[in-house]
Short mmCIF file of C-alpha atoms in Angstrom, two decimals:
data_model
loop_
_atom_site.label_atom_id
_atom_site.label_comp_id
_atom_site.label_asym_id
_atom_site.label_seq_id
_atom_site.Cartn_x
_atom_site.Cartn_y
_atom_site.Cartn_z
CA UNK D 1 -13.89 -18.19 9.41
CA UNK D 2 -13.81 -19.89 12.64
CA UNK D 3 -12.85 -18.49 16.05
CA UNK D 4 -11.41 -20.67 18.58
CA UNK D 5 -10.12 -19.85 21.85
CA UNK D 6 -7.04 -21.28 23.16
CA UNK D 7 -6.47 -20.60 27.01
CA UNK D 8 -8.09 -17.47 28.51
CA UNK D 9 -6.21 -14.72 26.50
CA UNK D 10 -5.72 -15.99 23.11
CA UNK D 11 -7.83 -16.26 20.07
CA UNK D 12 -7.27 -18.34 16.80
CA UNK D 13 -9.02 -17.45 13.90
CA UNK D 14 -9.07 -19.79 10.95
CA UNK D 15 -9.34 -18.11 7.14
CA UNK D 16 -10.74 -19.79 4.36
CA UNK D 17 -10.99 -19.55 0.62
CA UNK D 18 -10.25 -15.88 -0.89
CA UNK D 19 -8.91 -13.27 1.82
CA UNK D 20 -10.05 -9.69 0.95
CA UNK D 21 -11.34 -6.76 2.50
CA UNK D 22 -15.06 -8.36 2.18
CA UNK D 23 -14.50 -10.01 4.90
CA UNK D 24 -12.86 -7.39 7.32
CA UNK D 25 -15.97 -6.44 9.35
CA UNK D 26 -16.42 -9.88 10.62
CA UNK D 27 -13.28 -10.76 11.05
CA UNK D 28 -12.22 -7.30 13.18
CA UNK D 29 -15.25 -8.74 15.38
CA UNK D 30 -13.80 -11.74 16.22
CA UNK D 31 -10.40 -10.26 16.78
CA UNK D 32 -11.88 -7.85 19.40
CA UNK D 33 -13.64 -10.81 20.92
CA UNK D 34 -10.50 -12.12 21.71
CA UNK D 35 -10.42 -12.90 25.37
CA UNK D 36 -8.55 -11.20 28.51
CA UNK D 37 -10.76 -8.60 28.39
CA UNK D 38 -9.36 -6.86 25.27
CA UNK D 39 -5.87 -7.66 26.12
CA UNK D 40 -5.28 -10.80 24.62
CA UNK D 41 -3.55 -11.91 21.58
CA UNK D 42 -5.23 -12.85 18.04
CA UNK D 43 -3.61 -15.52 15.69
CA UNK D 44 -4.50 -15.49 12.14
CA UNK D 45 -4.51 -18.94 10.78
CA UNK D 46 -4.15 -18.68 7.12
CA UNK D 47 -3.66 -22.49 6.34
CA UNK D 48 -6.96 -22.90 4.61
CA UNK D 49 -6.65 -19.71 2.70
CA UNK D 50 -5.96 -20.03 -1.29
CA UNK D 51 -5.53 -16.51 -1.85
CA UNK D 52 -4.87 -12.97 -0.99
CA UNK D 53 -5.40 -9.91 -2.90
CA UNK D 54 -4.34 -6.23 -2.65
CA UNK D 55 -7.59 -5.11 -0.65
CA UNK D 56 -6.26 -7.72 2.15
CA UNK D 57 -3.00 -5.60 3.26
CA UNK D 58 -5.10 -2.66 3.70
CA UNK D 59 -7.43 -4.80 5.97
CA UNK D 60 -4.39 -6.60 7.53
CA UNK D 61 -2.97 -2.94 8.10
CA UNK D 62 -6.20 -1.22 10.07
CA UNK D 63 -6.58 -4.59 11.76
CA UNK D 64 -3.13 -4.49 13.01
CA UNK D 65 -3.95 -1.12 14.18
CA UNK D 66 -7.19 -1.29 16.25
CA UNK D 67 -5.23 -4.32 18.02
CA UNK D 68 -2.60 -2.16 18.70
CA UNK D 69 -4.83 0.73 20.02
CA UNK D 70 -6.25 -1.82 22.55
CA UNK D 71 -3.23 -3.25 23.26
CA UNK D 72 -3.82 -6.52 21.90
CA UNK D 73 -1.16 -8.26 19.83
CA UNK D 74 -1.77 -10.06 16.30
CA UNK D 75 -0.12 -12.90 14.68
CA UNK D 76 -0.15 -14.62 11.35
CA UNK D 77 0.44 -17.88 10.81
CA UNK D 78 0.19 -20.67 8.01
CA UNK D 79 1.07 -18.17 5.13
CA UNK D 80 2.65 -19.88 2.12
CA UNK D 81 3.67 -19.52 -1.53
CA UNK D 82 2.57 -16.02 -3.14
CA UNK D 83 0.65 -15.25 -0.70
CA UNK D 84 3.55 -15.58 1.92
CA UNK D 85 5.64 -13.77 -0.69
CA UNK D 86 3.38 -10.95 -0.87
CA UNK D 87 2.97 -10.50 2.91
CA UNK D 88 6.61 -10.04 3.25
CA UNK D 89 6.95 -7.77 0.28
CA UNK D 90 5.16 -5.52 1.87
CA UNK D 91 6.86 -5.82 5.35
CA UNK D 92 3.64 -6.40 7.38
CA UNK D 93 5.68 -8.94 8.97
CA UNK D 94 7.46 -6.03 10.90
CA UNK D 95 3.87 -5.24 12.59
CA UNK D 96 2.48 -8.85 12.70
CA UNK D 97 4.62 -11.53 13.22
CA UNK D 98 4.62 -14.45 10.76
CA UNK D 99 5.42 -18.00 11.55
CA UNK D 100 5.35 -21.43 9.69
CA UNK D 101 2.53 -22.71 11.57
CA UNK D 102 -0.54 -21.97 14.42
CA UNK D 103 1.62 -24.30 16.64
CA UNK D 104 4.75 -22.08 16.83
CA UNK D 105 2.63 -18.71 16.71
CA UNK D 106 0.63 -20.39 19.74
CA UNK D 107 4.10 -20.56 21.27
CA UNK D 108 5.23 -16.84 20.61
CA UNK D 109 1.97 -15.77 21.79
CA UNK D 110 2.35 -17.23 25.10
CA UNK D 111 0.55 -20.47 25.12
CA UNK D 112 1.84 -23.47 26.12
CA UNK D 113 -1.16 -26.17 25.70
CA UNK D 114 -1.70 -28.18 22.62
CA UNK D 115 -3.11 -26.43 19.39
CA UNK D 116 -6.90 -26.03 19.80
CA UNK D 117 -8.60 -28.75 17.64
CA UNK D 118 -10.88 -27.62 14.52
CA UNK D 119 -12.41 -28.99 11.44
CA UNK D 120 -10.33 -26.61 9.13
CA UNK D 121 -8.38 -28.75 6.07
CA UNK D 122 -5.10 -27.20 4.82
CA UNK D 123 -5.72 -25.52 1.40
CA UNK D 124 -3.90 -27.31 -1.52
CA UNK D 125 -1.52 -25.45 -3.51
CA UNK D 126 -2.85 -24.97 -7.12
CA UNK D 127 -0.93 -24.25 -9.84
CA UNK D 128 0.21 -20.65 -10.45
CA UNK D 129 1.51 -19.30 -13.67
CA UNK D 130 3.38 -15.52 -14.22
CA UNK D 131 1.19 -14.65 -16.65
CA UNK D 132 -2.12 -14.87 -14.55
CA UNK D 133 -0.02 -13.51 -10.82
CA UNK D 134 -1.19 -10.40 -10.33
CA UNK D 135 1.76 -9.98 -7.11
CA UNK D 136 4.94 -8.81 -7.68
CA UNK D 137 8.10 -10.98 -7.20
CA UNK D 138 9.91 -10.97 -3.88
CA UNK D 139 12.86 -8.33 -3.74
CA UNK D 140 15.09 -6.87 -1.36
CA UNK D 141 15.97 -3.66 -2.97
CA UNK D 142 14.75 -2.05 -5.77
CA UNK D 143 15.94 -1.85 -9.26
CA UNK D 144 15.68 0.60 -12.13
CA UNK D 145 15.13 -0.22 -15.86
CA UNK D 146 16.51 2.38 -18.26
CA UNK D 147 14.48 5.52 -18.34
CA UNK D 148 14.08 8.39 -20.91
CA UNK D 149 17.22 11.20 -20.19
CA UNK D 150 14.68 14.12 -18.94
CA UNK D 151 14.08 11.59 -15.70
CA UNK D 152 16.01 12.33 -12.94
CA UNK D 153 16.92 8.75 -11.35
CA UNK D 154 17.31 9.44 -7.93
CA UNK D 155 16.19 8.03 -4.63
CA UNK D 156 14.46 4.70 -6.01
CA UNK D 157 17.64 2.46 -6.87
CA UNK D 158 18.87 0.07 -3.80
CA UNK D 159 16.36 1.14 -1.54
CA UNK D 160 13.80 -1.18 -0.24
CA UNK D 161 10.03 -0.71 -0.29
CA UNK D 162 8.14 1.01 2.77
CA UNK D 163 4.53 0.31 3.64
CA UNK D 164 2.55 1.67 6.39
CA UNK D 165 4.41 0.23 9.19
CA UNK D 166 7.62 1.82 7.99
CA UNK D 167 6.12 5.16 8.22
CA UNK D 168 6.15 7.92 10.86
CA UNK D 169 3.34 9.93 10.78
CA UNK D 170 -0.18 9.59 11.34
CA UNK D 171 -1.59 6.71 9.63
CA UNK D 172 -4.31 7.87 6.72
CA UNK D 173 -6.51 6.04 4.70
CA UNK D 174 -7.68 8.50 1.78
CA UNK D 175 -10.17 7.86 -0.64
CA UNK D 176 -11.42 9.40 -3.87
CA UNK D 177 -14.26 8.43 -6.26
CA UNK D 178 -16.01 8.88 -9.33
CA UNK D 179 -18.87 7.53 -10.94
CA UNK D 180 -19.34 5.98 -14.12
CA UNK D 181 -22.38 4.62 -16.30
CA UNK D 182 -23.35 1.15 -15.72
CA UNK D 183 -22.54 -0.08 -18.87
CA UNK D 184 -18.65 0.74 -18.59
CA UNK D 185 -17.43 -2.62 -17.28
CA UNK D 186 -14.59 -2.16 -14.13
CA UNK D 187 -12.01 -3.69 -16.55
CA UNK D 188 -12.08 -1.43 -19.04
CA UNK D 189 -12.23 1.50 -16.65
CA UNK D 190 -8.93 0.62 -15.18
CA UNK D 191 -7.40 -0.17 -18.57
CA UNK D 192 -8.23 3.50 -19.41
CA UNK D 193 -6.85 4.61 -16.05
CA UNK D 194 -3.49 2.12 -16.66
CA UNK D 195 -2.90 3.44 -20.57
CA UNK D 196 -3.07 6.88 -19.90
CA UNK D 197 -2.06 7.00 -16.24
CA UNK D 198 1.03 9.54 -17.18
CA UNK D 199 -1.23 11.55 -19.26
CA UNK D 200 -3.99 12.08 -16.55
CA UNK D 201 -1.05 13.33 -13.89
CA UNK D 202 -1.14 17.66 -13.33
CA UNK D 203 1.78 19.25 -14.99
CA UNK D 204 4.05 19.83 -11.98
CA UNK D 205 3.60 15.40 -11.25
CA UNK D 206 5.72 13.69 -14.30
CA UNK D 207 5.70 9.70 -14.00
CA UNK D 208 8.02 7.79 -16.33
CA UNK D 209 6.51 4.19 -16.46
CA UNK D 210 8.88 1.67 -18.16
CA UNK D 211 8.19 0.26 -21.58
CA UNK D 212 6.37 -2.51 -20.19
CA UNK D 213 3.74 -0.28 -18.41
CA UNK D 214 1.78 -1.01 -14.97
CA UNK D 215 2.78 -4.52 -14.67
CA UNK D 216 3.93 -6.27 -11.08
CA UNK D 217 7.23 -5.49 -9.97
CA UNK D 218 7.94 -2.84 -12.55
CA UNK D 219 9.43 0.53 -10.98
CA UNK D 220 7.85 3.48 -12.02
CA UNK D 221 10.06 7.12 -11.51
CA UNK D 222 8.27 10.13 -10.65
CA UNK D 223 9.64 13.77 -10.56
CA UNK D 224 7.49 16.05 -8.98
CA UNK D 225 7.79 20.24 -8.73
CA UNK D 226 6.67 20.86 -5.28
CA UNK D 227 6.69 24.39 -3.25
CA UNK D 228 9.88 22.94 -1.63
CA UNK D 229 11.95 22.01 -4.64
CA UNK D 230 12.10 18.70 -7.00
CA UNK D 231 10.97 15.83 -5.45
CA UNK D 232 12.70 12.72 -7.38
CA UNK D 233 11.25 9.07 -6.17
CA UNK D 234 8.87 6.49 -7.65
CA UNK D 235 6.90 3.35 -6.65
CA UNK D 236 7.11 -0.21 -7.49
CA UNK D 237 3.75 -2.03 -8.76
CA UNK D 238 3.02 -4.07 -6.06
CA UNK D 239 0.02 -5.49 -7.48
CA UNK D 240 -1.44 -5.28 -10.98
CA UNK D 241 -5.04 -7.30 -12.06
CA UNK D 242 -7.72 -6.64 -14.82
CA UNK D 243 -9.90 -4.37 -12.11
CA UNK D 244 -7.03 -2.94 -9.56
CA UNK D 245 -3.35 -2.40 -9.44
CA UNK D 246 -1.26 -0.88 -6.36
CA UNK D 247 1.75 1.12 -5.92
CA UNK D 248 3.91 0.96 -3.31
CA UNK D 249 6.41 3.33 -1.91
CA UNK D 250 10.20 2.84 -1.62
CA UNK D 251 12.65 4.46 1.44
CA UNK D 252 12.31 8.07 1.37
CA UNK D 253 9.09 9.17 -0.28
CA UNK D 254 6.85 11.41 1.05
CA UNK D 255 4.64 8.71 2.32
CA UNK D 256 5.25 5.08 3.33
CA UNK D 257 2.41 2.83 2.20
CA UNK D 258 0.58 2.13 -0.80
CA UNK D 259 -2.32 3.51 -2.89
CA UNK D 260 -4.61 1.47 -4.77
CA UNK D 261 -6.73 2.28 -7.93
CA UNK D 262 -9.54 -0.26 -8.25
CA UNK D 263 -12.86 -0.19 -10.18
CA UNK D 264 -16.44 -1.79 -9.10
CA UNK D 265 -20.11 -1.84 -9.71
CA UNK D 266 -21.98 -0.13 -6.92
CA UNK D 267 -25.48 0.78 -7.17
CA UNK D 268 -26.23 0.34 -10.75
CA UNK D 269 -22.91 2.49 -11.78
CA UNK D 270 -19.23 1.64 -11.99
CA UNK D 271 -17.40 3.16 -9.64
CA UNK D 272 -13.13 4.11 -10.27
CA UNK D 273 -11.60 4.34 -7.04
CA UNK D 274 -7.91 5.74 -5.90
CA UNK D 275 -7.17 4.86 -2.01
CA UNK D 276 -3.92 4.96 -0.25
CA UNK D 277 -2.88 3.95 3.21
CA UNK D 278 -0.15 5.80 4.43
CA UNK D 279 2.09 7.30 6.95
CA UNK D 280 4.49 10.76 6.25
CA UNK D 281 7.99 8.60 5.72
CA UNK D 282 10.01 11.11 8.60
CA UNK D 283 8.99 14.05 10.91
CA UNK D 284 10.25 16.50 7.63
CA UNK D 285 7.51 14.93 5.65
CA UNK D 286 4.54 14.92 8.53
CA UNK D 287 5.21 18.47 9.44
CA UNK D 288 5.09 19.36 5.25
CA UNK D 289 1.82 17.33 5.27
CA UNK D 290 0.33 19.12 8.15
CA UNK D 291 1.13 22.78 6.53
CA UNK D 292 0.15 21.80 2.62
CA UNK D 293 1.14 18.63 1.46
CA UNK D 294 -2.17 17.19 1.83
CA UNK D 295 -4.34 19.44 0.02
CA UNK D 296 -1.30 19.08 -2.87
CA UNK D 297 -1.93 15.36 -2.55
CA UNK D 298 -5.92 15.83 -2.75
CA UNK D 299 -5.39 17.77 -5.61
CA UNK D 300 -2.98 15.41 -7.38
CA UNK D 301 -5.45 12.52 -7.53
CA UNK D 302 -8.58 14.72 -7.77
CA UNK D 303 -6.91 15.76 -11.12
CA UNK D 304 -6.11 12.22 -12.32
CA UNK D 305 -9.74 11.36 -11.97
CA UNK D 306 -11.06 14.42 -12.98
CA UNK D 307 -8.81 14.11 -16.13
CA UNK D 308 -10.05 10.46 -16.79
CA UNK D 309 -13.86 11.56 -16.69
CA UNK D 310 -12.68 14.36 -19.36
CA UNK D 311 -10.92 11.54 -21.20
CA UNK D 312 -14.00 9.99 -21.58
CA UNK D 313 -16.42 12.64 -22.32
CA UNK D 314 -17.96 12.54 -19.22
CA UNK D 315 -18.71 15.17 -16.10
CA UNK D 316 -18.93 13.96 -12.66
CA UNK D 317 -17.72 14.97 -9.21
CA UNK D 318 -14.64 13.74 -7.62
CA UNK D 319 -15.79 12.31 -3.65
CA UNK D 320 -12.84 12.80 -1.30
CA UNK D 321 -13.23 10.89 1.92
CA UNK D 322 -10.09 11.10 4.38
CA UNK D 323 -9.87 9.21 7.39
CA UNK D 324 -7.04 9.31 10.37
CA UNK D 325 -6.97 6.22 11.26
CA UNK D 326 -4.22 6.73 14.20
CA UNK D 327 -3.20 10.07 15.23
CA UNK D 328 -0.14 8.66 17.02
CA UNK D 329 3.86 9.32 15.61
CA UNK D 330 5.91 6.18 15.43
CA UNK D 331 8.78 8.07 16.87
CA UNK D 332 11.22 4.66 16.45
CA UNK D 333 10.97 5.68 13.08
CA UNK D 334 12.57 9.19 13.17
CA UNK D 335 15.68 8.50 11.55
CA UNK D 336 13.33 7.40 8.20
CA UNK D 337 14.88 11.55 8.00
CA UNK D 338 18.27 10.47 6.47
CA UNK D 339 16.67 8.90 3.36
CA UNK D 340 14.51 12.08 2.68
CA UNK D 341 14.01 12.06 -0.92
CA UNK D 342 13.23 15.55 -0.99
CA UNK D 343 16.61 16.48 0.79
CA UNK D 344 18.69 14.38 -1.41
CA UNK D 345 16.65 15.70 -4.38
CA UNK D 346 17.64 19.54 -2.97
CA UNK D 347 21.36 18.74 -2.93
CA UNK D 348 21.02 16.87 -6.64
CA UNK D 349 19.37 20.24 -8.24
CA UNK D 350 22.33 22.42 -8.65
CA UNK D 351 24.55 19.87 -10.06
CA UNK D 352 21.27 18.94 -12.18
CA UNK D 353 20.96 22.41 -13.34
CA UNK D 354 25.01 22.83 -14.17
CA UNK D 355 24.41 19.56 -16.20
CA UNK D 356 21.76 20.92 -18.04
CA UNK D 357 23.42 24.28 -18.54
CA UNK D 358 26.88 22.75 -20.11
CA UNK D 359 25.09 20.19 -22.24
CA UNK D 360 23.48 23.16 -24.24
#
């Protein structure tokens, strides 16, 4: 990582190699140290980056949030290939403007001089076959494959995905963890979680994955019974690798954001982690989360990890760490309300009941 100041209030930060959350602390320090007494702009230059993983998306959202809170602007430049696809698919460009090259980004940041010189060389494009590509392919609207007759296919088909940038409510990062014996490899733990994902859900939370399972780009329907009634929605598999996978929500989902399931070695044991980064989708959901929804959500993911422990004949405690990263509401997203999956599901429920009665 290399930072270069361009003018009195703009800093470019060149990223090299694999971009992930592992570089967050140093990257945050470089961005925070941008000139202009904290009110300047930081440009993340990806021209020498070789890959972007799912943890990098959350890192970029957190970095954008901190920059916004301090009155700074954050830009991206030089993204290409599948890295650019992932950035756009997660809709990060709606909060972090993205440009083809550093020169264009500098102009939009208000710099009119020549780009600062550095020794960073652009990364060479390497082969990336579909067999080992963990990212979903770019889409404009979600499509749903054939599902079981009992699944309510509603509020997913034809909608866009919605990340944390597109949500209304407070920005929360909620982390759930369990520890497994060290001889269990992270990839094996994730395989167990993937293969039994629907079985590990609480009874009120019904997941309907396609026959292909949890693979990049696949859409999973969700029918959940809540205190407010049925919520028919779903998620798309944004990323799937041997040791982690990420779901992203569609418009109208109770949350706008993603949840990442991962496993890694830590202190002599293997940790399995579920981490959500999201905002409530609209004002109704925000109110619901503050009243009871947050506890219900915590119960769902705690149940999943407890079910995993039971399946593996192990005992342990689920450690829960909720952190509010931004208490502000995004009032510009107020009209997300008109895509609310709970409301549409409530309107659909009488027709569903009639259909079940007449089909007996």
